[in-house]
Amino acid sequence: MISSINLSKPLLQVEALRTWFPILRGVFARAVGQIRAVDGVSLHINAGEALGLVGESGCGKSTLARTVVGLEHPTDGRIYFDGLDLLRASRQTMTRARCRLQMIFQDPYSSLNPRLTVMELVTEGLLAHGLIEPAARRDAAVAALREVGLDADALSRYPHEFSGGQRQRICIARAMALRPALVICDEPVSALDVSVRAQVLNLLNDLREQHGLAYLFISHDLAVVRHMADRVAVMYLGRIVEEGPAATVLDQPGHPYTRALVSATPVPYRPRQNRLVLPGDVPSASRPPPGCRFHPRCPFATLACAEIEPALERMATRISGHRVACLRRNELEPSPPL
C-alpha cells in the first residue's frame, strides 16, 4: 500500500540505463556489434503517478519495462525502486521487492500458463511469497477475481476457455493480488477488441484510485495515453526525446518527433496537408546516427544536429517539467494544438 512508501523520493528512479544485446556471428558466435535497445534512459515515477511511455515499434519501450522488472539484464545504469538499488540487491531482497513491482503483458494468452487453472494462476505469487496459507487459496482467488469483475465460477477453468478481455482481467487480478505499489502495463489493451478496451482501461483507473497505484503505461495509442497518464515520456531509438505533463506534450509537443506522432493520430475533419509525415525509416539500433538520432528524418534539422547530441532540457517558454532533447527547442514555433 502507498502508506508504506517513502513519499520524499520517487517510487521508481531510472538513471542512465543501458540495455544492449550482442550481435553474434560465425561458428563461434562472436560478438560483432551491439543492438542498443535502451541507450541512456533516465526517468522517474512518483507514488500514485501514471507515466505514459510512447514511441514507434522497436524504439525500446518494452525492453525498458522488462529491464525494470528484471526480465532483462542491463548493460549499465541504475534502477532504484522505493530507495532500493535493484541491480545490486541480494536475491532475498529482490524477492521481497517483486511483490510490489508487477507487470501486465501485451498478450494475455501467452503470459498465462495454459496448464494452470485460474485459481492457481491468481494465487501462485501469494503462495510463493508466503502471503497466504494453502487453505486460504480459494478465498484469496475469489477476492482477486471479484476485484476485476469476474465470478468465482472461473476458478476451476483454464485460460483457453476465456475471451481476450477476460484473460487480461485474470492477468490484472494476478498482479493486483500481491498489492503492488507500481504496475508496468506493456500495451495492456492493444490485443483486445475495441469494445473491450474501454472496460479494461476504466478498471485500471479504478484500481489505481482504490489502491494508490503508480503505473508505467506503455502504448502506441495516444488517446489511451491521454486518458491514463499524468505525464508522458516519448522514446525514439533507445532514448527519451521529450517528457512532461500529458496535456502539454500531447497538445503542444516541442520535439519534431512528438509532433509527427501526434500528427499521425487520426482526427476527424483534420486536413491531410496539416499532417507532418516523416521521410525514410527508423535507423538501425545497432548503428544509431551521430549527433541527434532523429536528425536524418527531421524536417527542422541543421548541420549542428548531425554533430551534437542534444540533452533532455527544459524549454524556456514552457510549463515546468516539460523537457525536450532538441538543439532548436527554443527556436521553433510552438506547435499548435493538433
mmCIF file of C-alpha atoms in Angstrom:
data_model
loop_
_atom_site.group_PDB
_atom_site.id
_atom_site.type_symbol
_atom_site.label_atom_id
_atom_site.label_comp_id
_atom_site.label_asym_id
_atom_site.label_seq_id
_atom_site.Cartn_x
_atom_site.Cartn_y
_atom_site.Cartn_z
ATOM 1 C CA MET A 1 0.000 0.000 0.000
ATOM 2 C CA ILE A 2 1.029 3.550 -0.602
ATOM 3 C CA SER A 3 1.208 4.300 3.121
ATOM 4 C CA SER A 4 4.347 2.146 3.391
ATOM 5 C CA ILE A 5 6.162 4.045 0.647
ATOM 6 C CA ASN A 6 8.777 6.731 1.107
ATOM 7 C CA LEU A 7 6.976 9.734 -0.400
ATOM 8 C CA SER A 8 10.003 12.029 -0.144
ATOM 9 C CA LYS A 9 11.662 10.303 -3.124
ATOM 10 C CA PRO A 10 10.391 8.948 -6.462
ATOM 11 C CA LEU A 11 8.960 5.471 -6.237
ATOM 12 C CA LEU A 12 10.931 4.438 -9.337
ATOM 13 C CA GLN A 13 14.153 6.155 -10.388
ATOM 14 C CA VAL A 14 15.951 5.039 -13.567
ATOM 15 C CA GLU A 15 19.349 6.612 -14.197
ATOM 16 C CA ALA A 16 21.357 6.389 -17.441
ATOM 17 C CA LEU A 17 20.021 2.899 -18.129
ATOM 18 C CA ARG A 18 21.513 0.941 -20.998
ATOM 19 C CA THR A 19 20.361 -2.460 -22.215
ATOM 20 C CA TRP A 20 22.392 -3.652 -25.189
ATOM 21 C CA PHE A 21 22.163 -7.013 -26.925
ATOM 22 C CA PRO A 22 25.174 -8.549 -28.701
ATOM 23 C CA ILE A 23 25.035 -9.358 -32.410
ATOM 24 C CA LEU A 24 26.570 -12.817 -32.725
ATOM 25 C CA ARG A 25 28.087 -14.142 -35.941
ATOM 26 C CA GLY A 26 30.114 -17.118 -37.074
ATOM 27 C CA VAL A 27 30.632 -20.653 -35.867
ATOM 28 C CA PHE A 28 31.948 -19.452 -32.511
ATOM 29 C CA ALA A 29 29.141 -16.901 -32.074
ATOM 30 C CA ARG A 30 31.458 -13.955 -31.682
ATOM 31 C CA ALA A 31 30.005 -10.556 -30.910
ATOM 32 C CA VAL A 32 30.405 -8.260 -33.923
ATOM 33 C CA GLY A 33 28.246 -5.435 -32.690
ATOM 34 C CA GLN A 34 25.588 -4.321 -30.227
ATOM 35 C CA ILE A 35 21.887 -3.561 -30.562
ATOM 36 C CA ARG A 36 21.350 -0.524 -28.361
ATOM 37 C CA ALA A 37 17.738 -1.195 -27.442
ATOM 38 C CA VAL A 38 17.849 1.126 -24.413
ATOM 39 C CA ASP A 39 20.690 3.622 -24.511
ATOM 40 C CA GLY A 40 20.984 6.087 -21.651
ATOM 41 C CA VAL A 41 17.394 6.417 -20.414
ATOM 42 C CA SER A 42 16.642 8.347 -17.233
ATOM 43 C CA LEU A 43 13.135 8.762 -15.852
ATOM 44 C CA HIS A 44 11.200 8.719 -12.591
ATOM 45 C CA ILE A 45 7.724 7.834 -11.378
ATOM 46 C CA ASN A 46 6.285 9.163 -8.137
ATOM 47 C CA ALA A 47 3.985 7.192 -5.866
ATOM 48 C CA GLY A 48 0.437 7.167 -7.224
ATOM 49 C CA GLU A 49 1.521 8.668 -10.563
ATOM 50 C CA ALA A 50 0.974 7.285 -14.054
ATOM 51 C CA LEU A 51 3.743 7.832 -16.600
ATOM 52 C CA GLY A 52 2.868 7.125 -20.220
ATOM 53 C CA LEU A 53 5.670 5.864 -22.468
ATOM 54 C CA VAL A 54 5.112 6.236 -26.215
ATOM 55 C CA GLY A 55 7.123 5.735 -29.388
ATOM 56 C CA GLU A 56 7.331 3.682 -32.568
ATOM 57 C CA SER A 57 7.691 -0.089 -32.530
ATOM 58 C CA GLY A 58 11.290 -1.072 -31.881
ATOM 59 C CA CYS A 59 12.233 2.099 -30.011
ATOM 60 C CA GLY A 60 12.951 0.165 -26.788
ATOM 61 C CA LYS A 61 9.803 0.680 -24.712
ATOM 62 C CA SER A 62 9.203 -2.980 -23.876
ATOM 63 C CA THR A 63 12.915 -3.638 -23.312
ATOM 64 C CA LEU A 64 12.957 -0.782 -20.802
ATOM 65 C CA ALA A 65 9.956 -2.260 -18.999
ATOM 66 C CA ARG A 66 11.434 -5.768 -18.945
ATOM 67 C CA THR A 67 14.725 -4.402 -17.637
ATOM 68 C CA VAL A 68 12.998 -2.603 -14.767
ATOM 69 C CA VAL A 69 11.256 -5.788 -13.597
ATOM 70 C CA GLY A 70 14.394 -7.897 -14.007
ATOM 71 C CA LEU A 71 13.497 -9.892 -17.120
ATOM 72 C CA GLU A 72 16.429 -8.356 -18.999
ATOM 73 C CA HIS A 73 19.866 -7.662 -17.577
ATOM 74 C CA PRO A 74 21.059 -4.079 -18.150
ATOM 75 C CA THR A 75 24.453 -3.228 -19.570
ATOM 76 C CA ASP A 76 24.844 -0.143 -17.399
ATOM 77 C CA GLY A 77 22.902 2.302 -15.265
ATOM 78 C CA ARG A 78 20.908 2.315 -12.046
ATOM 79 C CA ILE A 79 17.351 1.312 -11.128
ATOM 80 C CA TYR A 80 16.030 2.396 -7.732
ATOM 81 C CA PHE A 81 12.641 1.208 -6.512
ATOM 82 C CA ASP A 82 11.454 2.891 -3.329
ATOM 83 C CA GLY A 83 15.100 3.650 -2.497
ATOM 84 C CA LEU A 84 16.306 0.099 -3.164
ATOM 85 C CA ASP A 85 19.042 -0.412 -5.765
ATOM 86 C CA LEU A 86 17.520 -3.275 -7.748
ATOM 87 C CA LEU A 87 20.713 -4.064 -9.637
ATOM 88 C CA ARG A 88 22.769 -4.565 -6.501
ATOM 89 C CA ALA A 89 20.222 -6.033 -4.120
ATOM 90 C CA SER A 90 20.530 -9.556 -2.763
ATOM 91 C CA ARG A 91 18.317 -12.332 -4.088
ATOM 92 C CA GLN A 92 16.249 -12.309 -0.895
ATOM 93 C CA THR A 93 15.741 -8.547 -1.053
ATOM 94 C CA MET A 94 14.781 -8.724 -4.719
ATOM 95 C CA THR A 95 12.215 -11.414 -3.959
ATOM 96 C CA ARG A 96 10.523 -9.127 -1.445
ATOM 97 C CA ALA A 97 10.659 -6.168 -3.837
ATOM 98 C CA ARG A 98 8.987 -8.102 -6.655
ATOM 99 C CA CYS A 99 5.792 -8.318 -4.616
ATOM 100 C CA ARG A 100 5.412 -4.582 -5.002
ATOM 101 C CA LEU A 101 6.590 -4.350 -8.619
ATOM 102 C CA GLN A 102 4.333 -6.169 -11.063
ATOM 103 C CA MET A 103 3.865 -6.259 -14.833
ATOM 104 C CA ILE A 104 0.889 -6.754 -17.152
ATOM 105 C CA PHE A 105 1.924 -8.002 -20.592
ATOM 106 C CA GLN A 106 0.561 -7.207 -24.019
ATOM 107 C CA ASP A 107 -0.692 -10.693 -24.904
ATOM 108 C CA PRO A 108 -2.730 -12.150 -22.034
ATOM 109 C CA TYR A 109 -2.838 -15.615 -23.580
ATOM 110 C CA SER A 110 0.922 -16.103 -23.874
ATOM 111 C CA SER A 111 1.531 -14.664 -20.396
ATOM 112 C CA LEU A 112 -0.750 -17.235 -18.698
ATOM 113 C CA ASN A 113 0.372 -20.829 -18.152
ATOM 114 C CA PRO A 114 -2.191 -22.935 -20.075
ATOM 115 C CA ARG A 115 -1.718 -25.880 -17.685
ATOM 116 C CA LEU A 116 -2.824 -23.963 -14.588
ATOM 117 C CA THR A 117 -6.344 -23.151 -13.511
ATOM 118 C CA VAL A 118 -7.370 -19.577 -12.798
ATOM 119 C CA MET A 119 -7.173 -20.209 -9.054
ATOM 120 C CA GLU A 120 -3.607 -21.472 -9.409
ATOM 121 C CA LEU A 121 -2.638 -18.572 -11.665
ATOM 122 C CA VAL A 122 -4.014 -15.866 -9.390
ATOM 123 C CA THR A 123 -2.651 -17.273 -6.135
ATOM 124 C CA GLU A 124 0.689 -18.657 -7.332
ATOM 125 C CA GLY A 125 2.531 -15.478 -6.343
ATOM 126 C CA LEU A 126 0.780 -15.242 -2.982
ATOM 127 C CA LEU A 127 1.907 -18.740 -2.053
ATOM 128 C CA ALA A 128 5.431 -18.243 -3.383
ATOM 129 C CA HIS A 129 5.905 -15.157 -1.213
ATOM 130 C CA GLY A 130 4.250 -16.729 1.823
ATOM 131 C CA LEU A 131 1.451 -14.175 1.947
ATOM 132 C CA ILE A 132 -1.319 -16.752 2.404
ATOM 133 C CA GLU A 133 -1.666 -20.301 3.666
ATOM 134 C CA PRO A 134 -2.682 -23.036 1.194
ATOM 135 C CA ALA A 135 -6.026 -23.375 2.974
ATOM 136 C CA ALA A 136 -6.845 -19.752 2.169
ATOM 137 C CA ARG A 137 -6.065 -20.113 -1.525
ATOM 138 C CA ARG A 138 -9.649 -20.250 -2.761
ATOM 139 C CA ASP A 139 -10.825 -17.272 -0.718
ATOM 140 C CA ALA A 140 -7.875 -15.167 -1.915
ATOM 141 C CA ALA A 141 -8.563 -16.101 -5.536
ATOM 142 C CA VAL A 142 -12.249 -15.272 -5.239
ATOM 143 C CA ALA A 143 -11.457 -11.853 -3.756
ATOM 144 C CA ALA A 144 -8.925 -11.103 -6.501
ATOM 145 C CA LEU A 145 -11.324 -12.094 -9.284
ATOM 146 C CA ARG A 146 -14.201 -10.079 -7.868
ATOM 147 C CA GLU A 147 -11.982 -7.015 -7.810
ATOM 148 C CA VAL A 148 -11.588 -7.245 -11.599
ATOM 149 C CA GLY A 149 -15.199 -8.140 -12.336
ATOM 150 C CA LEU A 150 -15.003 -11.941 -12.657
ATOM 151 C CA ASP A 151 -17.092 -14.523 -10.816
ATOM 152 C CA ALA A 152 -15.953 -17.412 -8.646
ATOM 153 C CA ASP A 153 -17.108 -19.964 -11.244
ATOM 154 C CA ALA A 154 -13.959 -19.104 -13.220
ATOM 155 C CA LEU A 155 -11.644 -20.622 -10.594
ATOM 156 C CA SER A 156 -11.537 -24.154 -11.985
ATOM 157 C CA ARG A 157 -11.305 -23.136 -15.652
ATOM 158 C CA TYR A 158 -8.222 -22.758 -17.853
ATOM 159 C CA PRO A 159 -7.037 -19.706 -19.855
ATOM 160 C CA HIS A 160 -8.170 -21.061 -23.243
ATOM 161 C CA GLU A 161 -11.769 -21.078 -22.003
ATOM 162 C CA PHE A 162 -11.915 -17.280 -21.737
ATOM 163 C CA SER A 163 -12.114 -14.374 -24.153
ATOM 164 C CA GLY A 164 -9.197 -11.998 -24.621
ATOM 165 C CA GLY A 165 -10.720 -9.372 -22.336
ATOM 166 C CA GLN A 166 -11.397 -11.930 -19.604
ATOM 167 C CA ARG A 167 -7.854 -13.268 -19.848
ATOM 168 C CA GLN A 168 -6.464 -9.764 -19.426
ATOM 169 C CA ARG A 169 -8.662 -9.330 -16.340
ATOM 170 C CA ILE A 170 -7.112 -12.524 -14.967
ATOM 171 C CA CYS A 171 -3.642 -11.070 -15.597
ATOM 172 C CA ILE A 172 -4.659 -7.898 -13.775
ATOM 173 C CA ALA A 173 -6.059 -9.929 -10.884
ATOM 174 C CA ARG A 174 -2.812 -11.899 -10.661
ATOM 175 C CA ALA A 175 -0.791 -8.683 -10.479
ATOM 176 C CA MET A 176 -3.138 -6.955 -8.040
ATOM 177 C CA ALA A 177 -3.308 -9.927 -5.671
ATOM 178 C CA LEU A 178 0.188 -9.058 -4.411
ATOM 179 C CA ARG A 179 -0.868 -5.456 -3.662
ATOM 180 C CA PRO A 180 1.925 -3.809 -5.671
ATOM 181 C CA ALA A 181 2.957 -0.183 -5.454
ATOM 182 C CA LEU A 182 3.943 0.023 -9.147
ATOM 183 C CA VAL A 183 2.420 -1.833 -12.088
ATOM 184 C CA ILE A 184 4.087 -1.769 -15.500
ATOM 185 C CA CYS A 185 1.461 -2.056 -18.238
ATOM 186 C CA ASP A 186 3.033 -3.043 -21.557
ATOM 187 C CA GLU A 187 0.394 -2.390 -24.225
ATOM 188 C CA PRO A 188 -2.287 -3.951 -21.992
ATOM 189 C CA VAL A 189 -5.216 -3.287 -24.359
ATOM 190 C CA SER A 190 -3.657 -3.437 -27.832
ATOM 191 C CA ALA A 191 -4.557 -7.127 -28.256
ATOM 192 C CA LEU A 192 -8.186 -6.589 -27.216
ATOM 193 C CA ASP A 193 -11.307 -5.789 -29.200
ATOM 194 C CA VAL A 194 -12.178 -2.115 -29.343
ATOM 195 C CA SER A 195 -15.395 -2.731 -27.412
ATOM 196 C CA VAL A 196 -13.435 -4.242 -24.512
ATOM 197 C CA ARG A 197 -10.599 -1.715 -24.308
ATOM 198 C CA ALA A 198 -12.580 0.980 -22.517
ATOM 199 C CA GLN A 199 -13.718 -1.509 -19.871
ATOM 200 C CA VAL A 200 -10.158 -2.629 -19.115
ATOM 201 C CA LEU A 201 -8.829 0.938 -19.070
ATOM 202 C CA ASN A 202 -11.567 2.050 -16.696
ATOM 203 C CA LEU A 203 -10.786 -0.955 -14.495
ATOM 204 C CA LEU A 204 -7.111 0.040 -14.347
ATOM 205 C CA ASN A 205 -8.059 3.594 -13.420
ATOM 206 C CA ASP A 206 -10.433 2.370 -10.704
ATOM 207 C CA LEU A 207 -7.745 0.105 -9.237
ATOM 208 C CA ARG A 208 -5.246 2.947 -9.300
ATOM 209 C CA GLU A 209 -7.608 5.216 -7.380
ATOM 210 C CA GLN A 210 -8.602 2.495 -4.922
ATOM 211 C CA HIS A 211 -5.092 1.287 -4.074
ATOM 212 C CA GLY A 212 -2.929 4.345 -4.776
ATOM 213 C CA LEU A 213 -1.083 2.572 -7.591
ATOM 214 C CA ALA A 214 1.618 4.017 -9.795
ATOM 215 C CA TYR A 215 1.692 2.986 -13.455
ATOM 216 C CA LEU A 216 4.290 2.871 -16.184
ATOM 217 C CA PHE A 217 1.844 2.715 -19.061
ATOM 218 C CA ILE A 218 3.271 1.769 -22.469
ATOM 219 C CA SER A 219 1.084 2.295 -25.520
ATOM 220 C CA HIS A 220 1.050 3.299 -29.193
ATOM 221 C CA ASP A 221 -2.393 4.840 -28.823
ATOM 222 C CA LEU A 222 -2.012 8.482 -27.808
ATOM 223 C CA ALA A 223 -5.700 8.736 -26.962
ATOM 224 C CA VAL A 224 -5.284 5.906 -24.455
ATOM 225 C CA VAL A 225 -2.179 7.553 -23.000
ATOM 226 C CA ARG A 226 -4.046 10.835 -22.618
ATOM 227 C CA HIS A 227 -6.786 9.008 -20.706
ATOM 228 C CA MET A 228 -4.397 7.097 -18.438
ATOM 229 C CA ALA A 229 -1.254 9.170 -17.838
ATOM 230 C CA ASP A 230 -0.351 12.197 -15.724
ATOM 231 C CA ARG A 231 2.975 12.624 -17.518
ATOM 232 C CA VAL A 232 4.246 11.375 -20.876
ATOM 233 C CA ALA A 233 7.735 10.358 -21.992
ATOM 234 C CA VAL A 234 8.430 9.995 -25.710
ATOM 235 C CA MET A 235 11.060 7.452 -26.766
ATOM 236 C CA TYR A 236 12.961 7.308 -30.043
ATOM 237 C CA LEU A 237 15.695 4.817 -30.939
ATOM 238 C CA GLY A 238 16.514 3.913 -27.331
ATOM 239 C CA ARG A 239 16.367 7.402 -25.794
ATOM 240 C CA ILE A 240 13.835 9.769 -24.273
ATOM 241 C CA VAL A 241 13.384 12.803 -26.533
ATOM 242 C CA GLU A 242 10.549 14.572 -24.714
ATOM 243 C CA GLU A 243 8.975 14.414 -21.282
ATOM 244 C CA GLY A 244 6.354 16.463 -19.499
ATOM 245 C CA PRO A 245 2.728 16.763 -18.382
ATOM 246 C CA ALA A 246 0.433 14.729 -20.625
ATOM 247 C CA ALA A 247 -1.683 17.673 -21.741
ATOM 248 C CA THR A 248 1.378 19.752 -22.648
ATOM 249 C CA VAL A 249 3.229 17.015 -24.542
ATOM 250 C CA LEU A 250 0.181 15.813 -26.478
ATOM 251 C CA ASP A 251 -1.462 19.178 -27.187
ATOM 252 C CA GLN A 252 1.624 21.293 -27.855
ATOM 253 C CA PRO A 253 4.572 18.952 -28.477
ATOM 254 C CA GLY A 254 8.005 20.539 -28.504
ATOM 255 C CA HIS A 255 10.093 17.853 -30.246
ATOM 256 C CA PRO A 256 9.642 17.326 -34.004
ATOM 257 C CA TYR A 257 9.280 13.574 -33.473
ATOM 258 C CA THR A 258 6.476 14.067 -30.960
ATOM 259 C CA ARG A 259 4.811 16.439 -33.396
ATOM 260 C CA ALA A 260 4.905 13.711 -36.026
ATOM 261 C CA LEU A 261 3.424 11.135 -33.639
ATOM 262 C CA VAL A 262 0.580 13.440 -32.662
ATOM 263 C CA SER A 263 0.046 14.448 -36.277
ATOM 264 C CA ALA A 264 -0.247 10.783 -37.311
ATOM 265 C CA THR A 265 -3.148 10.237 -34.907
ATOM 266 C CA PRO A 266 -6.376 10.090 -36.951
ATOM 267 C CA VAL A 267 -8.610 13.048 -36.152
ATOM 268 C CA PRO A 268 -11.922 13.623 -37.998
ATOM 269 C CA TYR A 269 -12.039 16.677 -40.259
ATOM 270 C CA ARG A 270 -8.340 17.461 -39.859
ATOM 271 C CA PRO A 271 -6.932 18.426 -43.265
ATOM 272 C CA ARG A 272 -4.409 15.925 -44.577
ATOM 273 C CA GLN A 273 -1.992 18.692 -45.568
ATOM 274 C CA ASN A 274 -1.614 19.682 -41.904
ATOM 275 C CA ARG A 275 -0.077 16.341 -41.021
ATOM 276 C CA LEU A 276 3.670 16.018 -40.507
ATOM 277 C CA VAL A 277 4.883 12.965 -42.438
ATOM 278 C CA LEU A 278 8.426 11.795 -41.677
ATOM 279 C CA PRO A 279 10.654 10.664 -44.558
ATOM 280 C CA GLY A 280 12.610 7.408 -44.503
ATOM 281 C CA ASP A 281 12.674 4.615 -41.957
ATOM 282 C CA VAL A 282 13.852 4.401 -38.363
ATOM 283 C CA PRO A 283 17.647 3.828 -38.361
ATOM 284 C CA SER A 284 19.037 0.582 -37.008
ATOM 285 C CA ALA A 285 19.582 0.430 -33.268
ATOM 286 C CA SER A 286 22.933 -1.234 -33.967
ATOM 287 C CA ARG A 287 24.149 1.839 -35.872
ATOM 288 C CA PRO A 288 22.403 4.921 -34.498
ATOM 289 C CA PRO A 289 23.162 8.180 -36.331
ATOM 290 C CA PRO A 290 25.712 10.558 -34.783
ATOM 291 C CA GLY A 291 24.508 13.682 -33.029
ATOM 292 C CA CYS A 292 20.735 13.811 -32.699
ATOM 293 C CA ARG A 293 19.411 10.379 -33.594
ATOM 294 C CA PHE A 294 16.340 11.904 -35.188
ATOM 295 C CA HIS A 295 18.165 14.310 -37.496
ATOM 296 C CA PRO A 296 18.083 12.109 -40.686
ATOM 297 C CA ARG A 297 14.269 12.305 -40.608
ATOM 298 C CA CYS A 298 13.779 15.717 -39.014
ATOM 299 C CA PRO A 299 12.347 18.483 -41.242
ATOM 300 C CA PHE A 300 13.959 21.119 -38.995
ATOM 301 C CA ALA A 301 17.471 19.644 -38.760
ATOM 302 C CA THR A 302 20.603 21.748 -39.245
ATOM 303 C CA LEU A 303 24.235 20.795 -39.740
ATOM 304 C CA ALA A 304 24.804 21.029 -35.992
ATOM 305 C CA CYS A 305 22.141 18.373 -35.394
ATOM 306 C CA ALA A 306 24.347 15.793 -37.134
ATOM 307 C CA GLU A 307 27.273 16.557 -34.831
ATOM 308 C CA ILE A 308 25.930 17.480 -31.386
ATOM 309 C CA GLU A 309 23.910 15.120 -29.231
ATOM 310 C CA PRO A 310 21.140 17.160 -27.570
ATOM 311 C CA ALA A 311 20.452 16.794 -23.858
ATOM 312 C CA LEU A 312 16.970 16.496 -22.391
ATOM 313 C CA GLU A 313 16.497 20.065 -21.140
ATOM 314 C CA ARG A 314 13.647 22.325 -20.149
ATOM 315 C CA MET A 315 12.157 24.582 -22.795
ATOM 316 C CA ALA A 316 12.489 28.257 -21.963
ATOM 317 C CA THR A 317 8.887 29.231 -22.587
ATOM 318 C CA ARG A 318 7.099 26.093 -21.467
ATOM 319 C CA ILE A 319 5.461 24.783 -18.336
ATOM 320 C CA SER A 320 7.612 23.410 -15.519
ATOM 321 C CA GLY A 321 8.647 19.801 -16.029
ATOM 322 C CA HIS A 322 8.453 19.905 -19.836
ATOM 323 C CA ARG A 323 11.840 18.849 -21.240
ATOM 324 C CA VAL A 324 12.891 18.304 -24.832
ATOM 325 C CA ALA A 325 16.065 16.840 -26.370
ATOM 326 C CA CYS A 326 16.407 19.156 -29.365
ATOM 327 C CA LEU A 327 19.052 21.746 -30.230
ATOM 328 C CA ARG A 328 16.360 24.001 -31.695
ATOM 329 C CA ARG A 329 13.819 23.520 -28.929
ATOM 330 C CA ASN A 330 13.628 27.259 -28.206
ATOM 331 C CA GLU A 331 13.861 28.379 -31.851
ATOM 332 C CA LEU A 332 10.957 26.520 -33.430
ATOM 333 C CA GLU A 333 7.493 27.999 -33.334
ATOM 334 C CA PRO A 334 5.361 26.358 -30.635
ATOM 335 C CA SER A 335 3.327 23.573 -32.156
ATOM 336 C CA PRO A 336 -0.368 24.495 -32.178
ATOM 337 C CA PRO A 337 -2.907 22.105 -30.657
ATOM 338 C CA LEU A 338 -3.453 19.228 -33.095
#
